Tab-separated table of C-alpha atoms in Angstrom:
chain	number	residue	atom	x	y	z
X	1	UNK	CA	-64.020	65.387	-54.501
X	2	UNK	CA	-62.485	62.010	-55.272
X	3	UNK	CA	-58.802	60.916	-56.401
X	4	UNK	CA	-59.243	59.810	-60.063
X	5	UNK	CA	-60.942	56.660	-60.125
X	6	UNK	CA	-60.707	55.682	-63.552
X	7	UNK	CA	-58.340	55.860	-66.506
X	8	UNK	CA	-60.381	57.423	-69.104
X	9	UNK	CA	-57.929	56.175	-71.480
X	10	UNK	CA	-58.476	52.808	-70.882
X	11	UNK	CA	-61.057	50.757	-72.660
X	12	UNK	CA	-62.902	49.396	-68.781
X	13	UNK	CA	-62.905	50.769	-65.438
X	14	UNK	CA	-61.012	49.655	-62.416
X	15	UNK	CA	-64.213	47.798	-61.227
X	16	UNK	CA	-68.179	48.221	-61.330
X	17	UNK	CA	-71.009	46.925	-58.955
X	18	UNK	CA	-74.551	46.605	-59.786
X	19	UNK	CA	-77.269	48.743	-58.199
X	20	UNK	CA	-81.028	48.325	-58.365
X	21	UNK	CA	-82.599	49.564	-61.360
X	22	UNK	CA	-83.954	52.976	-60.917
X	23	UNK	CA	-86.985	54.538	-63.845
X	24	UNK	CA	-88.711	57.455	-64.863
X	25	UNK	CA	-92.298	56.547	-63.451
X	26	UNK	CA	-95.139	56.540	-66.014
X	27	UNK	CA	-96.639	60.243	-66.658
X	28	UNK	CA	-99.322	59.554	-68.688
X	29	UNK	CA	-100.158	61.232	-71.747
X	30	UNK	CA	-100.724	64.637	-73.160
X	31	UNK	CA	-98.740	67.579	-71.434
X	32	UNK	CA	-97.166	64.975	-68.917
X	33	UNK	CA	-94.904	63.610	-71.017
X	34	UNK	CA	-93.579	66.426	-72.343
X	35	UNK	CA	-92.360	67.187	-68.638
X	36	UNK	CA	-89.537	64.192	-68.454
X	37	UNK	CA	-86.152	65.573	-67.744
X	38	UNK	CA	-84.037	66.501	-70.439
X	39	UNK	CA	-80.678	64.744	-70.923
X	40	UNK	CA	-81.827	61.417	-69.435
X	41	UNK	CA	-82.622	57.756	-70.344
X	42	UNK	CA	-86.327	56.520	-69.478
X	43	UNK	CA	-84.893	53.270	-68.223
X	44	UNK	CA	-81.531	54.546	-66.256
X	45	UNK	CA	-82.240	58.872	-65.269
X	46	UNK	CA	-79.327	59.529	-63.117
X	47	UNK	CA	-80.389	58.721	-59.965
X	48	UNK	CA	-78.209	58.166	-58.056
X	49	UNK	CA	-75.501	60.435	-56.175
X	50	UNK	CA	-72.288	58.344	-54.327
X	51	UNK	CA	-70.277	59.582	-51.983
X	52	UNK	CA	-66.597	59.377	-50.373
X	53	UNK	CA	-65.458	59.831	-47.038
X	54	UNK	CA	-61.362	58.826	-46.234
X	55	UNK	CA	-61.430	55.322	-48.488
X	56	UNK	CA	-64.952	54.440	-48.739
X	57	UNK	CA	-67.457	55.075	-51.364
X	58	UNK	CA	-71.549	54.941	-49.877
X	59	UNK	CA	-74.276	55.264	-51.934
X	60	UNK	CA	-78.195	54.965	-51.508
X	61	UNK	CA	-80.642	53.230	-53.183
X	62	UNK	CA	-84.101	51.664	-52.776
X	63	UNK	CA	-85.599	48.690	-53.958
X	64	UNK	CA	-88.880	50.026	-55.894
X	65	UNK	CA	-90.362	46.634	-55.230
X	66	UNK	CA	-90.411	45.779	-51.928
X	67	UNK	CA	-89.746	49.712	-50.586
X	68	UNK	CA	-86.707	48.977	-49.391
X	69	UNK	CA	-83.956	51.747	-48.424
X	70	UNK	CA	-80.378	50.343	-48.404
X	71	UNK	CA	-76.680	52.630	-47.903
X	72	UNK	CA	-74.078	50.384	-49.143
X	73	UNK	CA	-70.507	51.029	-48.533
X	74	UNK	CA	-67.396	50.099	-51.403
X	75	UNK	CA	-63.837	50.195	-50.166
X	76	UNK	CA	-62.507	53.147	-52.824
X	77	UNK	CA	-59.620	50.765	-54.749
X	78	UNK	CA	-61.376	47.297	-54.732
X	79	UNK	CA	-65.237	47.821	-54.882
X	80	UNK	CA	-65.327	45.301	-52.487
X	81	UNK	CA	-67.567	46.024	-49.017
X	82	UNK	CA	-66.054	47.817	-47.001
X	83	UNK	CA	-64.235	47.206	-43.728
X	84	UNK	CA	-63.936	43.884	-44.605
X	85	UNK	CA	-67.808	42.935	-44.643
X	86	UNK	CA	-69.388	40.614	-46.680
X	87	UNK	CA	-72.053	42.607	-47.601
X	88	UNK	CA	-71.529	46.422	-48.579
X	89	UNK	CA	-75.042	46.854	-47.108
X	90	UNK	CA	-74.771	48.681	-44.028
X	91	UNK	CA	-78.429	50.030	-43.402
X	92	UNK	CA	-81.390	48.299	-44.853
X	93	UNK	CA	-84.796	49.766	-43.488
X	94	UNK	CA	-88.368	49.248	-44.309
X	95	UNK	CA	-90.250	51.833	-42.916
X	96	UNK	CA	-93.515	50.558	-40.594
X	97	UNK	CA	-92.572	47.292	-41.781
X	98	UNK	CA	-94.269	47.889	-44.811
X	99	UNK	CA	-93.834	48.487	-49.271
X	100	UNK	CA	-94.361	52.028	-49.765
X	101	UNK	CA	-95.013	51.858	-53.769
X	102	UNK	CA	-95.718	54.647	-55.738
X	103	UNK	CA	-98.322	55.277	-58.384
X	104	UNK	CA	-97.392	54.542	-61.830
X	105	UNK	CA	-98.365	58.208	-62.645
X	106	UNK	CA	-96.065	60.510	-61.205
X	107	UNK	CA	-94.287	63.752	-62.482
X	108	UNK	CA	-90.122	63.382	-61.457
X	109	UNK	CA	-87.606	61.343	-60.935
X	110	UNK	CA	-86.367	59.646	-57.453
X	111	UNK	CA	-82.692	61.072	-56.296
X	112	UNK	CA	-80.779	59.229	-53.335
X	113	UNK	CA	-79.018	61.976	-52.344
X	114	UNK	CA	-76.431	62.235	-49.172
X	115	UNK	CA	-74.623	64.587	-47.266
X	116	UNK	CA	-70.985	63.728	-45.040
X	117	UNK	CA	-70.296	65.898	-42.585
X	118	UNK	CA	-66.509	64.693	-40.427
X	119	UNK	CA	-67.602	61.345	-39.441
X	120	UNK	CA	-71.750	61.681	-39.526
X	121	UNK	CA	-73.224	60.243	-42.601
X	122	UNK	CA	-76.633	61.961	-43.144
X	123	UNK	CA	-79.669	60.721	-46.252
X	124	UNK	CA	-82.895	61.207	-47.154
X	125	UNK	CA	-84.689	57.761	-47.146
X	126	UNK	CA	-88.073	56.679	-47.748
X	127	UNK	CA	-91.288	57.176	-50.553
X	128	UNK	CA	-89.319	59.544	-53.235
X	129	UNK	CA	-92.421	61.102	-53.438
X	130	UNK	CA	-92.232	64.733	-52.210
X	131	UNK	CA	-96.160	66.638	-53.221
X	132	UNK	CA	-98.885	63.976	-53.307
X	133	UNK	CA	-102.286	63.564	-54.014
X	134	UNK	CA	-105.000	64.404	-51.575
X	135	UNK	CA	-104.870	61.280	-49.987
X	136	UNK	CA	-101.874	60.459	-50.070
X	137	UNK	CA	-100.721	60.842	-46.529
X	138	UNK	CA	-103.950	59.290	-45.346
X	139	UNK	CA	-103.350	56.114	-47.000
X	140	UNK	CA	-99.693	55.811	-46.041
X	141	UNK	CA	-98.880	57.492	-43.211
X	142	UNK	CA	-95.217	59.008	-43.149
X	143	UNK	CA	-93.323	58.015	-46.030
X	144	UNK	CA	-89.884	59.524	-46.031
X	145	UNK	CA	-87.469	60.299	-42.604
X	146	UNK	CA	-83.789	61.543	-42.507
X	147	UNK	CA	-80.846	59.464	-40.897
X	148	UNK	CA	-78.242	59.967	-38.983
X	149	UNK	CA	-75.351	57.590	-39.489
X	150	UNK	CA	-71.844	57.174	-37.500
X	151	UNK	CA	-69.228	56.433	-40.103
X	152	UNK	CA	-66.596	56.015	-37.118
X	153	UNK	CA	-69.185	52.948	-36.157
X	154	UNK	CA	-68.832	51.460	-39.476
X	155	UNK	CA	-72.497	52.816	-39.853
X	156	UNK	CA	-74.232	52.935	-36.609
X	157	UNK	CA	-77.626	54.570	-36.881
X	158	UNK	CA	-77.334	57.217	-34.179
X	159	UNK	CA	-80.783	58.905	-34.943
X	160	UNK	CA	-83.863	58.764	-37.425
X	161	UNK	CA	-86.743	61.549	-37.892
X	162	UNK	CA	-89.522	60.829	-40.029
X	163	UNK	CA	-90.528	64.307	-41.818
X	164	UNK	CA	-94.002	63.586	-40.780
X	165	UNK	CA	-98.159	63.924	-42.442
X	166	UNK	CA	-98.256	65.637	-45.050
X	167	UNK	CA	-94.725	66.854	-44.900
X	168	UNK	CA	-91.701	65.295	-46.706
X	169	UNK	CA	-87.835	66.006	-46.715
X	170	UNK	CA	-86.818	67.242	-50.622
X	171	UNK	CA	-83.333	65.717	-50.254
X	172	UNK	CA	-80.338	65.012	-48.161
X	173	UNK	CA	-79.914	67.915	-45.378
X	174	UNK	CA	-76.003	70.630	-45.435
X	175	UNK	CA	-74.198	70.328	-42.163
X	176	UNK	CA	-72.515	73.370	-40.313
X	177	UNK	CA	-71.385	70.667	-37.473
X	178	UNK	CA	-74.048	71.833	-35.093
X	179	UNK	CA	-76.745	71.467	-37.089
X	180	UNK	CA	-78.604	70.345	-40.291
X	181	UNK	CA	-80.855	71.654	-42.906
X	182	UNK	CA	-82.716	70.437	-44.917
X	183	UNK	CA	-85.262	71.719	-47.277
X	184	UNK	CA	-89.399	70.107	-47.047
X	185	UNK	CA	-92.246	70.344	-49.241
X	186	UNK	CA	-95.748	70.275	-47.884
X	187	UNK	CA	-98.512	69.247	-49.700
X	188	UNK	CA	-101.546	71.390	-49.260
X	189	UNK	CA	-103.967	72.896	-51.959
X	190	UNK	CA	-100.958	74.406	-53.090
X	191	UNK	CA	-97.350	72.893	-52.195
X	192	UNK	CA	-95.198	74.879	-49.906
X	193	UNK	CA	-91.446	74.888	-49.206
X	194	UNK	CA	-89.863	74.842	-46.150
X	195	UNK	CA	-86.523	75.215	-44.751
X	196	UNK	CA	-85.967	72.825	-41.492
X	197	UNK	CA	-83.498	73.259	-39.020
X	198	UNK	CA	-82.459	70.146	-37.100
X	199	UNK	CA	-79.799	69.090	-33.842
X	200	UNK	CA	-76.596	67.307	-35.754
X	201	UNK	CA	-76.663	65.151	-33.073
X	202	UNK	CA	-80.059	64.412	-31.909
X	203	UNK	CA	-82.452	64.926	-34.955
X	204	UNK	CA	-84.200	67.662	-32.643
X	205	UNK	CA	-86.019	70.077	-34.948
X	206	UNK	CA	-84.879	73.931	-33.904
X	207	UNK	CA	-86.810	75.902	-36.177
X	208	UNK	CA	-88.872	75.922	-39.367
X	209	UNK	CA	-89.451	78.493	-41.903
X	210	UNK	CA	-92.222	79.075	-44.433
X	211	UNK	CA	-90.519	80.136	-47.909
X	212	UNK	CA	-93.282	79.943	-50.631
X	213	UNK	CA	-96.253	78.355	-52.148
X	214	UNK	CA	-96.867	78.093	-55.737
X	215	UNK	CA	-98.771	75.559	-58.081
X	216	UNK	CA	-96.893	72.770	-59.464
X	217	UNK	CA	-97.344	71.110	-62.819
X	218	UNK	CA	-99.135	68.049	-61.062
X	219	UNK	CA	-101.583	70.672	-60.170
X	220	UNK	CA	-102.855	68.357	-57.489
X	221	UNK	CA	-103.659	65.933	-59.796
X	222	UNK	CA	-100.412	64.044	-59.737
X	223	UNK	CA	-97.625	63.399	-57.547
X	224	UNK	CA	-94.295	64.412	-58.250
X	225	UNK	CA	-91.360	63.998	-56.908
X	226	UNK	CA	-88.904	66.736	-56.119
X	227	UNK	CA	-85.267	67.086	-55.255
X	228	UNK	CA	-84.357	70.488	-53.659
X	229	UNK	CA	-81.349	70.914	-52.011
X	230	UNK	CA	-79.812	73.794	-49.937
X	231	UNK	CA	-76.481	75.852	-50.153
X	232	UNK	CA	-74.753	76.677	-47.260
X	233	UNK	CA	-72.376	79.163	-46.563
X	234	UNK	CA	-70.930	80.743	-43.506
X	235	UNK	CA	-74.388	81.953	-41.913
X	236	UNK	CA	-76.198	82.139	-44.983
X	237	UNK	CA	-78.920	79.182	-46.784
X	238	UNK	CA	-79.870	79.668	-50.216
X	239	UNK	CA	-82.580	77.676	-51.932
X	240	UNK	CA	-83.929	77.779	-54.956
X	241	UNK	CA	-87.110	76.617	-54.486
X	242	UNK	CA	-87.870	75.616	-58.311
X	243	UNK	CA	-91.911	77.165	-57.188
X	244	UNK	CA	-90.517	80.466	-58.369
X	245	UNK	CA	-88.633	81.631	-55.431
X	246	UNK	CA	-85.031	81.605	-54.357
X	247	UNK	CA	-84.411	82.673	-50.821
X	248	UNK	CA	-81.531	83.693	-48.543
X	249	UNK	CA	-82.475	82.519	-44.890
X	250	UNK	CA	-80.104	82.788	-41.292
X	251	UNK	CA	-78.739	79.199	-40.109
X	252	UNK	CA	-79.193	81.005	-36.480
X	253	UNK	CA	-83.210	81.591	-36.230
X	254	UNK	CA	-84.465	80.811	-39.839
X	255	UNK	CA	-84.797	84.607	-40.670
X	256	UNK	CA	-85.523	85.808	-44.028
X	257	UNK	CA	-82.479	88.152	-45.557
X	258	UNK	CA	-84.123	88.094	-49.231
X	259	UNK	CA	-86.321	86.685	-51.689
X	260	UNK	CA	-86.599	86.969	-54.928
X	261	UNK	CA	-89.130	85.533	-57.365
X	262	UNK	CA	-88.722	84.743	-61.257
X	263	UNK	CA	-91.215	83.984	-64.195
């Protein structure tokens, strides 16, 4: 929710900034070519999902060539770097100091999501790959991570948690003040969907719950980029896994309240 930024009757926006290009990977031929997301331009997919806090607009991105993660902060009214800074980038990071380039033949689109709760910003950064071929983890190690920034201190990093070998965070978490909850994907013979609970102040994991496992369109021959986000209401997490199951899980201990399957 945001105050209006643009008069839709005007011919030009009030301000605009250029972000790193994001494109769909080469999905090969045959049936993989039919899996491109609908209503998206191949060269300009809907990868960016800005959030705002007070008078600051925040956006996460990844430079594909260098494999570098960046979070930018802009003044809501002018589009200039926030807090009078000369550079809008408040976080730049490269996992293990290395590029994490991904294969040309992948399914799905990278989505750069973030969550704001009070004065904390939570973001999922790193490689966009969430389901990978068997040797991906062995070759590249942890490729993605969650980060928490203190926006009261102009983006000071409070903690960072890697997903771990054969694991991936699917997107940004939701937060209830005490904990953050995030969807996770485990690469196995059949990819698995999990929910994890982390302490909001330290990033320490409190519990992790398996929801389901299923075959995916990649069939273990193509790496995949997924972004399945949780919905939080009162003390219940709702999770559409996109693996054939929708589940409701308790925030207290990860207890499965109910799960339903669909074709």
